[in-house]
Every structure is written in structure tokens, then in C-alpha cells.
mmCIF file of C-alpha atoms and ligand atoms in Angstrom:
data_model
loop_
_atom_site.group_PDB
_atom_site.id
_atom_site.type_symbol
_atom_site.label_atom_id
_atom_site.label_comp_id
_atom_site.label_asym_id
_atom_site.label_seq_id
_atom_site.Cartn_x
_atom_site.Cartn_y
_atom_site.Cartn_z
ATOM 1 C CA MET A 30 203.544 123.729 166.872
ATOM 2 C CA THR A 31 206.389 125.495 165.050
ATOM 3 C CA LYS A 32 204.140 127.642 162.875
ATOM 4 C CA TYR A 33 202.458 129.141 165.949
ATOM 5 C CA ARG A 34 205.799 129.891 167.590
ATOM 6 C CA VAL A 35 206.722 131.781 164.429
ATOM 7 C CA LEU A 36 203.339 133.524 164.472
ATOM 8 C CA THR A 37 203.855 134.708 168.056
ATOM 9 C CA ILE A 38 207.165 136.326 167.039
ATOM 10 C CA LEU A 39 205.600 138.012 164.009
ATOM 11 C CA LYS A 40 202.729 139.349 166.133
ATOM 12 C CA LYS A 41 205.099 140.785 168.742
ATOM 13 C CA ASN A 42 206.871 142.831 166.062
ATOM 14 C CA ASN A 43 205.120 145.545 164.124
ATOM 15 C CA ASP A 44 207.947 145.530 161.616
ATOM 16 C CA TYR A 45 209.785 143.074 159.381
ATOM 17 C CA VAL A 46 211.568 140.286 161.241
ATOM 18 C CA SER A 47 214.413 138.572 159.456
ATOM 19 C CA GLY A 48 214.349 134.836 158.899
ATOM 20 C CA GLU A 49 217.696 134.705 160.675
ATOM 21 C CA THR A 50 216.301 136.364 163.816
ATOM 22 C CA ILE A 51 213.358 133.955 163.916
ATOM 23 C CA SER A 52 215.519 130.893 163.380
ATOM 24 C CA ARG A 53 217.954 132.052 166.102
ATOM 25 C CA GLU A 54 215.158 132.785 168.562
ATOM 26 C CA LEU A 55 213.496 129.414 168.036
ATOM 27 C CA GLY A 56 216.660 127.366 167.481
ATOM 28 C CA LEU A 57 215.313 126.130 164.142
ATOM 29 C CA SER A 58 216.700 125.993 160.599
ATOM 30 C CA ARG A 59 215.814 128.627 157.980
ATOM 31 C CA ALA A 60 214.081 125.854 155.996
ATOM 32 C CA ALA A 61 211.825 125.089 158.954
ATOM 33 C CA ILE A 62 210.934 128.785 159.241
ATOM 34 C CA ASN A 63 210.098 128.916 155.519
ATOM 35 C CA LEU A 64 207.785 125.935 155.914
ATOM 36 C CA ALA A 65 206.102 127.543 158.926
ATOM 37 C CA ILE A 66 205.508 130.778 157.007
ATOM 38 C CA LYS A 67 204.003 128.784 154.150
ATOM 39 C CA ALA A 68 201.677 126.940 156.534
ATOM 40 C CA LEU A 69 200.582 130.217 158.164
ATOM 41 C CA LYS A 70 199.802 131.725 154.762
ATOM 42 C CA GLN A 71 197.717 128.651 153.948
ATOM 43 C CA GLU A 72 195.795 129.173 157.176
ATOM 44 C CA GLY A 73 194.861 132.672 156.051
ATOM 45 C CA TYR A 74 197.618 134.869 157.516
ATOM 46 C CA ASP A 75 198.705 137.659 155.210
ATOM 47 C CA ILE A 76 202.526 137.753 155.437
ATOM 48 C CA MET A 77 204.830 139.849 153.256
ATOM 49 C CA SER A 78 208.177 138.257 152.477
ATOM 50 C CA SER A 79 211.197 140.278 151.439
ATOM 51 C CA THR A 80 214.558 138.697 150.690
ATOM 52 C CA LYS A 81 216.326 141.628 152.321
ATOM 53 C CA LYS A 82 214.083 142.432 155.288
ATOM 54 C CA GLY A 83 212.401 139.124 156.177
ATOM 55 C CA TYR A 84 208.739 138.705 157.109
ATOM 56 C CA LEU A 85 205.977 141.153 158.034
ATOM 57 C CA LEU A 86 202.539 140.156 159.290
ATOM 58 C CA ILE A 87 200.020 142.417 157.585
ATOM 59 C CA ASN A 88 196.679 140.893 158.444
ATOM 60 C CA ASP A 89 195.494 138.037 160.590
ATOM 61 C CA PRO A 90 192.296 136.020 160.218
ATOM 62 C CA ASP A 91 189.807 135.629 163.085
ATOM 63 C CA LEU A 92 191.236 132.377 164.429
ATOM 64 C CA ILE A 93 191.640 131.091 167.955
ATOM 65 C CA ASN A 94 194.872 129.117 167.893
ATOM 66 C CA GLU A 95 197.977 128.517 169.987
ATOM 67 C CA GLY A 96 199.890 131.373 168.306
ATOM 68 C CA GLU A 97 197.197 133.996 168.936
ATOM 69 C CA LEU A 98 196.637 132.951 172.554
ATOM 70 C CA THR A 99 200.348 132.655 173.352
ATOM 71 C CA TYR A 100 200.804 136.204 172.085
ATOM 72 C CA LEU A 101 197.899 137.436 174.222
ATOM 73 C CA LEU A 102 198.329 135.351 177.391
ATOM 74 C CA GLY A 103 201.961 134.239 177.457
ATOM 75 C CA GLU A 104 203.811 130.931 177.268
ATOM 76 C CA GLU A 105 202.942 129.837 180.805
ATOM 77 C CA ARG A 106 199.152 130.256 180.608
ATOM 78 C CA ILE A 107 198.835 128.495 177.250
ATOM 79 C CA LYS A 108 200.085 125.226 178.833
ATOM 80 C CA GLN A 109 196.717 124.858 180.555
ATOM 81 C CA ILE A 110 194.581 125.617 177.511
ATOM 82 C CA THR A 111 193.331 122.874 175.202
ATOM 83 C CA LEU A 112 192.267 124.077 171.755
ATOM 84 C CA LEU A 113 190.024 121.849 169.665
ATOM 85 C CA GLN A 114 188.872 122.310 166.104
ATOM 86 C CA GLU A 115 185.616 120.509 166.762
ATOM 87 C CA VAL A 116 184.065 118.721 169.725
ATOM 88 C CA ASP A 117 180.612 117.622 170.843
ATOM 89 C CA SER A 118 180.684 119.909 173.886
ATOM 90 C CA THR A 119 183.623 121.585 175.642
ATOM 91 C CA ASN A 120 181.891 120.962 178.992
ATOM 92 C CA SER A 121 181.581 117.215 178.253
ATOM 93 C CA TYR A 122 185.222 117.092 177.084
ATOM 94 C CA LEU A 123 186.523 118.862 180.193
ATOM 95 C CA LYS A 124 184.402 116.655 182.448
ATOM 96 C CA LEU A 125 186.338 113.619 181.197
ATOM 97 C CA LYS A 126 189.661 115.276 182.156
ATOM 98 C CA ALA A 127 188.462 117.061 185.294
ATOM 99 C CA ASN A 128 189.812 114.696 187.933
ATOM 100 C CA GLU A 129 193.425 114.786 186.700
ATOM 101 C CA ALA A 130 193.446 118.387 185.468
ATOM 102 C CA ASN A 131 194.389 121.338 187.647
ATOM 103 C CA GLU A 132 192.257 124.307 188.490
ATOM 104 C CA GLY A 133 192.391 126.861 185.680
ATOM 105 C CA GLN A 134 192.333 124.271 182.888
ATOM 106 C CA VAL A 135 190.541 125.711 179.854
ATOM 107 C CA VAL A 136 189.021 123.990 176.826
ATOM 108 C CA ILE A 137 188.054 126.020 173.763
ATOM 109 C CA ALA A 138 186.537 124.644 170.553
ATOM 110 C CA ASN A 139 186.071 126.381 167.232
ATOM 111 C CA LYS A 140 182.853 124.456 166.751
ATOM 112 C CA GLN A 141 180.549 122.341 168.935
ATOM 113 C CA THR A 142 178.349 119.680 167.395
ATOM 114 C CA LYS A 143 176.325 119.115 170.580
ATOM 115 C CA GLY A 144 176.749 122.311 172.569
ATOM 116 C CA ARG A 145 174.672 121.995 175.719
ATOM 117 C CA GLY A 146 172.548 124.653 177.407
ATOM 118 C CA ARG A 147 170.690 124.746 180.703
ATOM 119 C CA LEU A 148 167.686 122.499 181.316
ATOM 120 C CA GLY A 149 168.707 120.029 178.609
ATOM 121 C CA ARG A 150 168.543 122.583 175.819
ATOM 122 C CA SER A 151 171.111 122.783 173.052
ATOM 123 C CA PHE A 152 173.482 125.672 172.390
ATOM 124 C CA ILE A 153 173.996 126.248 168.676
ATOM 125 C CA SER A 154 177.730 126.719 168.130
ATOM 126 C CA PRO A 155 178.681 127.465 164.510
ATOM 127 C CA GLU A 156 182.303 127.220 163.413
ATOM 128 C CA ASN A 157 184.563 130.261 163.884
ATOM 129 C CA GLU A 158 181.729 132.615 164.808
ATOM 130 C CA GLY A 159 181.413 132.419 168.568
ATOM 131 C CA LEU A 160 183.455 131.528 171.629
ATOM 132 C CA TYR A 161 182.792 128.126 173.211
ATOM 133 C CA LEU A 162 184.862 127.837 176.348
ATOM 134 C CA SER A 163 184.897 125.699 179.494
ATOM 135 C CA TYR A 164 186.913 126.527 182.619
ATOM 136 C CA LEU A 165 187.758 124.217 185.522
ATOM 137 C CA LEU A 166 187.525 125.358 189.135
ATOM 138 C CA LYS A 167 188.389 123.335 192.216
ATOM 139 C CA PRO A 168 187.070 125.533 195.001
ATOM 140 C CA ASN A 169 187.428 124.509 198.601
ATOM 141 C CA SER A 170 183.677 124.838 199.092
ATOM 142 C CA MET A 171 180.589 122.902 200.054
ATOM 143 C CA ILE A 172 177.712 122.396 197.642
ATOM 144 C CA ASN A 173 175.484 125.062 199.197
ATOM 145 C CA GLU A 174 178.241 127.681 198.797
ATOM 146 C CA VAL A 175 178.921 127.315 195.085
ATOM 147 C CA SER A 176 175.481 128.039 193.647
ATOM 148 C CA SER A 177 176.468 131.690 193.193
ATOM 149 C CA ILE A 178 179.618 130.859 191.173
ATOM 150 C CA THR A 179 177.442 130.974 188.078
ATOM 151 C CA ALA A 180 176.410 134.566 188.856
ATOM 152 C CA TRP A 181 180.068 135.470 189.482
ATOM 153 C CA ALA A 182 180.866 133.980 186.053
ATOM 154 C CA ALA A 183 178.323 136.302 184.411
ATOM 155 C CA ILE A 184 180.229 139.232 185.948
ATOM 156 C CA ALA A 185 183.539 137.807 184.677
ATOM 157 C CA VAL A 186 182.066 137.660 181.153
ATOM 158 C CA ASN A 187 180.712 141.198 181.427
ATOM 159 C CA ASN A 188 184.081 142.488 182.656
ATOM 160 C CA ALA A 189 185.762 140.888 179.627
ATOM 161 C CA ILE A 190 183.157 142.252 177.200
ATOM 162 C CA GLU A 191 183.518 145.719 178.706
ATOM 163 C CA LYS A 192 187.299 145.625 178.198
ATOM 164 C CA VAL A 193 186.893 144.789 174.512
ATOM 165 C CA TYR A 194 183.658 146.565 173.474
ATOM 166 C CA GLY A 195 183.318 149.263 176.142
ATOM 167 C CA ILE A 196 179.795 148.140 177.124
ATOM 168 C CA ARG A 197 178.264 145.848 179.744
ATOM 169 C CA PRO A 198 175.372 143.653 178.567
ATOM 170 C CA GLY A 199 172.402 143.236 180.906
ATOM 171 C CA ILE A 200 172.139 140.080 182.986
ATOM 172 C CA LYS A 201 168.848 138.235 182.915
ATOM 173 C CA TRP A 202 168.732 136.250 186.141
ATOM 174 C CA VAL A 203 170.556 134.059 186.629
ATOM 175 C CA ASN A 204 173.173 134.294 183.932
ATOM 176 C CA ASP A 205 171.982 135.018 180.415
ATOM 177 C CA LEU A 206 173.643 138.083 178.915
ATOM 178 C CA VAL A 207 171.322 140.296 176.944
ATOM 179 C CA LEU A 208 171.797 143.184 174.516
ATOM 180 C CA ASN A 209 168.855 145.075 173.039
ATOM 181 C CA LYS A 210 166.505 142.422 174.459
ATOM 182 C CA LYS A 211 168.285 139.532 172.731
ATOM 183 C CA LYS A 212 170.511 136.838 174.212
ATOM 184 C CA ILE A 213 174.192 137.034 173.287
ATOM 185 C CA CYS A 214 175.691 134.644 175.859
ATOM 186 C CA GLY A 215 174.672 131.644 177.939
ATOM 187 C CA ILE A 216 176.478 129.991 180.842
ATOM 188 C CA LEU A 217 176.193 126.380 181.953
ATOM 189 C CA SER A 218 177.880 125.451 185.239
ATOM 190 C CA GLU A 219 178.214 121.800 186.132
ATOM 191 C CA MET A 220 179.753 120.311 189.242
ATOM 192 C CA ALA A 221 180.805 117.071 190.865
ATOM 193 C CA ILE A 222 180.487 116.427 194.577
ATOM 194 C CA GLU A 223 182.231 114.019 196.909
ATOM 195 C CA SER A 224 179.388 111.724 197.880
ATOM 196 C CA GLU A 225 180.470 111.205 201.476
ATOM 197 C CA ASN A 226 180.617 114.863 202.587
ATOM 198 C CA SER A 227 178.986 117.204 200.000
ATOM 199 C CA HIS A 228 182.371 118.781 199.361
ATOM 200 C CA ILE A 229 182.891 120.114 195.834
ATOM 201 C CA GLN A 230 185.268 118.066 193.664
ATOM 202 C CA TYR A 231 185.161 120.478 190.766
ATOM 203 C CA VAL A 232 183.001 123.025 188.977
ATOM 204 C CA ILE A 233 183.047 123.450 185.204
ATOM 205 C CA ILE A 234 181.893 126.837 183.967
ATOM 206 C CA GLY A 235 180.832 126.576 180.324
ATOM 207 C CA ILE A 236 180.433 129.842 178.460
ATOM 208 C CA GLY A 237 179.042 130.343 174.970
ATOM 209 C CA ILE A 238 179.257 133.847 173.485
ATOM 210 C CA ASN A 239 177.765 134.832 170.132
ATOM 211 C CA ILE A 240 180.487 137.085 168.765
ATOM 212 C CA ASN A 241 180.536 137.512 165.011
ATOM 213 C CA GLN A 242 177.403 135.728 163.783
ATOM 214 C CA ILE A 243 175.416 137.683 161.237
ATOM 215 C CA GLN A 244 172.462 135.333 161.142
ATOM 216 C CA PHE A 245 170.837 132.670 163.277
ATOM 217 C CA GLU A 246 168.838 129.526 162.670
ATOM 218 C CA PRO A 247 165.116 130.282 162.300
ATOM 219 C CA SER A 248 164.399 128.512 165.621
ATOM 220 C CA ILE A 249 166.377 131.131 167.586
ATOM 221 C CA ALA A 250 166.447 134.101 165.202
ATOM 222 C CA ASN A 251 163.923 136.045 167.324
ATOM 223 C CA ILE A 252 165.669 135.562 170.618
ATOM 224 C CA ALA A 253 169.408 135.449 169.858
ATOM 225 C CA SER A 254 171.887 137.994 168.603
ATOM 226 C CA SER A 255 175.631 138.533 168.490
ATOM 227 C CA LEU A 256 177.987 141.175 169.831
ATOM 228 C CA PHE A 257 178.785 142.153 166.242
ATOM 229 C CA LEU A 258 175.141 142.680 165.294
ATOM 230 C CA GLU A 259 174.417 144.731 168.413
ATOM 231 C CA THR A 260 177.582 146.853 168.552
ATOM 232 C CA ASN A 261 178.691 146.953 164.923
ATOM 233 C CA LYS A 262 182.201 146.127 166.128
ATOM 234 C CA ARG A 263 183.899 143.089 164.602
ATOM 235 C CA ILE A 264 186.593 142.036 167.027
ATOM 236 C CA LYS A 265 188.922 139.055 166.944
ATOM 237 C CA ARG A 266 187.485 136.168 168.960
ATOM 238 C CA SER A 267 190.941 135.356 170.367
ATOM 239 C CA LEU A 268 191.054 138.816 171.994
ATOM 240 C CA LEU A 269 187.767 138.261 173.840
ATOM 241 C CA ALA A 270 188.866 134.698 174.715
ATOM 242 C CA SER A 271 192.065 136.022 176.315
ATOM 243 C CA LYS A 272 190.242 138.712 178.312
ATOM 244 C CA LEU A 273 187.705 136.146 179.488
ATOM 245 C CA ILE A 274 190.401 133.717 180.630
ATOM 246 C CA GLU A 275 192.086 136.559 182.544
ATOM 247 C CA GLU A 276 188.787 137.429 184.203
ATOM 248 C CA LEU A 277 188.090 133.798 185.118
ATOM 249 C CA ASP A 278 191.589 133.553 186.620
ATOM 250 C CA ILE A 279 190.780 136.647 188.697
ATOM 251 C CA LEU A 280 187.444 135.098 189.751
ATOM 252 C CA THR A 281 189.299 131.961 190.870
ATOM 253 C CA ARG A 282 191.661 134.030 193.032
ATOM 254 C CA LYS A 283 188.844 136.124 194.493
ATOM 255 C CA TRP A 284 186.356 133.314 195.210
ATOM 256 C CA PRO A 285 184.694 133.369 197.729
ATOM 257 C CA ASN A 286 186.134 136.304 199.696
ATOM 258 C CA ASP A 287 185.418 139.206 197.334
ATOM 259 C CA LYS A 288 181.704 138.544 197.173
ATOM 260 C CA GLU A 289 180.759 142.176 197.772
ATOM 261 C CA GLU A 290 182.512 143.317 194.564
ATOM 262 C CA TYR A 291 180.758 140.693 192.430
ATOM 263 C CA TYR A 292 177.414 141.235 194.168
ATOM 264 C CA GLN A 293 177.473 145.014 193.608
ATOM 265 C CA LYS A 294 178.269 144.561 189.935
ATOM 266 C CA TYR A 295 175.605 141.874 189.603
ATOM 267 C CA VAL A 296 172.950 144.172 191.065
ATOM 268 C CA LEU A 297 173.966 146.975 188.691
ATOM 269 C CA ASP A 298 174.087 144.766 185.576
ATOM 270 C CA ASN A 299 170.894 142.819 186.245
ATOM 271 C CA ILE A 300 167.814 143.635 184.139
ATOM 272 C CA THR A 301 165.335 141.388 185.930
ATOM 273 C CA VAL A 302 164.544 143.322 189.087
ATOM 274 C CA GLY A 303 161.536 145.600 188.838
ATOM 275 C CA LYS A 304 159.969 143.566 186.028
ATOM 276 C CA GLU A 305 157.031 141.207 185.629
ATOM 277 C CA ILE A 306 158.341 137.696 185.188
ATOM 278 C CA LYS A 307 157.151 134.168 184.553
ATOM 279 C CA VAL A 308 158.571 131.486 186.802
ATOM 280 C CA ILE A 309 158.853 128.051 185.237
ATOM 281 C CA ARG A 310 159.037 125.287 187.804
ATOM 282 C CA GLY A 311 158.683 121.770 186.452
ATOM 283 C CA ASP A 312 155.271 121.656 184.771
ATOM 284 C CA GLU A 313 154.073 124.733 186.605
ATOM 285 C CA THR A 314 154.332 128.335 185.276
ATOM 286 C CA PHE A 315 153.185 131.393 187.218
ATOM 287 C CA GLU A 316 153.536 135.155 186.985
ATOM 288 C CA ALA A 317 155.336 137.154 189.638
ATOM 289 C CA PHE A 318 157.127 140.434 190.259
ATOM 290 C CA ALA A 319 160.930 140.376 190.621
ATOM 291 C CA SER A 320 161.661 142.623 193.599
ATOM 292 C CA LYS A 321 165.374 142.214 194.356
ATOM 293 C CA ILE A 322 168.520 140.086 194.278
ATOM 294 C CA ASP A 323 169.299 138.763 197.750
ATOM 295 C CA ASP A 324 172.848 138.634 199.054
ATOM 296 C CA SER A 325 173.293 135.024 197.863
ATOM 297 C CA PHE A 326 172.340 136.053 194.310
ATOM 298 C CA GLY A 327 168.855 134.512 194.687
ATOM 299 C CA LEU A 328 165.931 136.265 193.006
ATOM 300 C CA VAL A 329 163.298 137.541 195.437
ATOM 301 C CA ILE A 330 159.834 137.373 193.859
ATOM 302 C CA GLN A 331 156.370 138.464 194.940
ATOM 303 C CA TYR A 332 153.119 136.859 193.853
ATOM 304 C CA GLU A 333 149.676 136.365 195.368
ATOM 305 C CA GLU A 334 150.680 138.368 198.503
ATOM 306 C CA LYS A 335 153.582 135.990 199.029
ATOM 307 C CA GLU A 336 157.288 136.617 198.865
ATOM 308 C CA GLU A 337 159.870 133.935 198.164
ATOM 309 C CA THR A 338 163.394 133.540 196.836
ATOM 310 C CA VAL A 339 164.133 131.575 193.690
ATOM 311 C CA ARG A 340 167.586 129.979 193.819
ATOM 312 C CA SER A 341 167.618 127.888 190.676
ATOM 313 C CA GLY A 342 165.474 127.090 187.677
ATOM 314 C CA GLU A 343 164.117 129.209 184.926
ATOM 315 C CA ILE A 344 162.352 132.508 184.594
ATOM 316 C CA SER A 345 161.377 134.661 181.642
ATOM 317 C CA VAL A 346 161.189 138.412 181.846
ATOM 318 C CA ARG A 347 158.464 140.535 180.253
ATOM 319 C CA GLY A 348 159.957 142.602 177.436
ATOM 320 C CA ILE A 349 162.996 140.422 176.934
ATOM 321 C CA TYR A 350 163.209 137.888 174.114
ATOM 322 C CA ASP A 351 160.957 134.943 174.961
ATOM 323 C CA TYR A 352 158.381 136.872 177.054
ATOM 324 C CA VAL A 353 157.296 139.791 174.948
HETATM 325 C C1 LIG B 7 172.421 128.316 178.156
HETATM 326 O O1 LIG B 7 172.243 129.315 177.489
HETATM 327 O O2 LIG B 7 171.467 127.631 178.577
HETATM 328 C C2 LIG B 7 173.830 127.910 178.493
HETATM 329 C C3 LIG B 7 174.666 127.735 177.258
HETATM 330 C C4 LIG B 7 176.089 127.327 177.575
HETATM 331 C C5 LIG B 7 176.897 127.057 176.320
HETATM 332 C C6 LIG B 7 178.341 126.789 176.606
HETATM 333 S S1 LIG B 7 179.302 126.761 175.136
HETATM 334 C C7 LIG B 7 180.666 126.117 176.007
HETATM 335 C C8 LIG B 7 180.118 125.100 176.988
HETATM 336 N N1 LIG B 7 179.953 123.806 176.367
HETATM 337 C C9 LIG B 7 178.683 123.437 176.287
HETATM 338 O O3 LIG B 7 178.271 122.369 175.790
HETATM 339 N N2 LIG B 7 177.895 124.376 176.828
HETATM 340 C C10 LIG B 7 178.670 125.492 177.324
#
């Protein structure tokens, strides 16, 4: 869209840019540039116009759009990113495109009306407050190999958060990110398998991060928080989105060979080991002690003199949101 091409130019320059320079760079008429500036102002961008000097971007709203992401990630990367104003679920949307799309395809929505969480739960996704992103992987792997991709994704999110906020949230096994005992991010990985040989067709990693929310629905107010509430830093969601996409691109290149790097970080970031936990398995719930993360990212637990490794499913941890 023309207005976002103009925005990218304004963002690259910390000074006035003349209308003539913009129209030359984009091969568009001065009238088209004027219209684009008007549209950007309507969207909330604060742009000074001077007849002599041209245009200066003074302030930008917290929007995730083509202009912001092109500025942050470049013209090439943006081609594989679909931005939606509203969708039921970015995971469901990407699933419909997954067979034709290439690895690295990203879908981001400003709002989800039916954001999905693990175990059939919903993920509340209010407009312009969080990041709701799905990423497509096509790993050359078998089904038993990819279960740890979800744990790798938690590390990718933590790497991105560290770059922007300078902190690493804790990871509650397997991949909830926690700050001050409250959940700030959830990850839902979904995959398709070739029926004849258990080979992976694709994996969709769906990530929901609470970024700038200041309040939550009563049903989750005790267990959820946002990066803003816990750090007091209000950052632009597009910045975190760009860092996360970069980290997921790195994950894609490193999978599965650089396991040691992701495993070491996972062990350091995890806040489950050493704690009393509840294991929820179908209708059954039992208490156990979380003793370590095994080298396939499984959680080793001890209970009733037994030791076993949990590879999937749900646990709650004493002292952290839902198990206080
Ligand atoms: C969980 O906490 O159980 C996982 C939540 C995952 C939410 C993200 S938001 C983007 C993507 N689209 C969805 O519908 N879900 C994931």
C-alpha cells in the first residue's frame, strides 16, 4: 500500500524529507504522496508538514502494519507476512494456507475473535494490545522428533523479549511464559503428518503475548498479566513482533542441529524444576515433584517412589498462578 511505502521512508529518516524526494524514490506523483500523508495522519501518525522542508514523522502509534514491519524487517521478509485486522484465530487461518505456503510464512492479527489455547481453551486476544502471531515450519522431521519444537519456540520468544525488555521471563513447563507468577505468553503448536509414513508435513507455532494490556477479564485477572504491567515499559508491539520473527527464522535455520544451545537456555529459564506440581492427565490429577528436564525437553517427575517423564499434557506448579 502506498501509504506504508511512504511511512517506511519517513521512519528511515530522522529529519524532514521533501515531497519531491519521496515521489522520486517511489515513482509516484506529488498528489499521491499528499494523499498518503493524509491517510497516515488519519491512522494516528503525527506528521509535521512544511512547504519548504517537506514531512517529518514526530510520533507513531502502536500499530503493527506493513510500513512498520517493512522498516524493521526489510522489503524481502515482509513478502511472507500476512497482516490481518481481525481473524478468528491466526493458527486456523494459517492452517488453511499451510500446504501452498512456504516455510517462514507468518500471520499476525491485531485482534482474534476465537484465539485458541492448549487443551481446547480460549486465548483472549483484545485489539491492539497483544501480539497474536502464527509461524509456519516445514521441518524434515518425523513426528517423534518435533515434540520439542514447542520448547524451542519458548526460547525464541524469551530471546526476543530479552532483546526488547532486557529480561527473560520464566518458563513453566512446557511453554507458558511467566513473570511475577503470572502468565504473559502462551504457545500453541499444531502439526500435520503424512499419514503413510509419520513424516511431518508442517508445524504451525502460534504465539500469543500479552504486551500492553492494563487490565484483564475477571475470569483470568488472577492468573494473567502483561509485559507492560510487569516491567513498566510500554514498547511498540511491532518492535517485539519483528524481533520474534527474527528469532523464529533463526530457530528454523538451527532446527534440529543446535539442540544443545536451546536445551541449555531452556534449563536456565525453566521455573518448574525443584517445585511441587500437580499433573493433570485426562480425568486424573496427582501431586508430584518436578526433578529435572530430560534431554528431549520432557519433565521428569517423582511421586509415590516412582519416577517417570511427562512428555505432553498439563501440569500446574505450586506458587505459580493457578496452583497457589
Ligand atoms: C495457551 O496458552 O494455551 C496457548 C495460547 C496460544 C495463543 C496463540 S495467539 C496466536 C495463535 N492463534 C491462536 O488461535 N492461538 C495462538
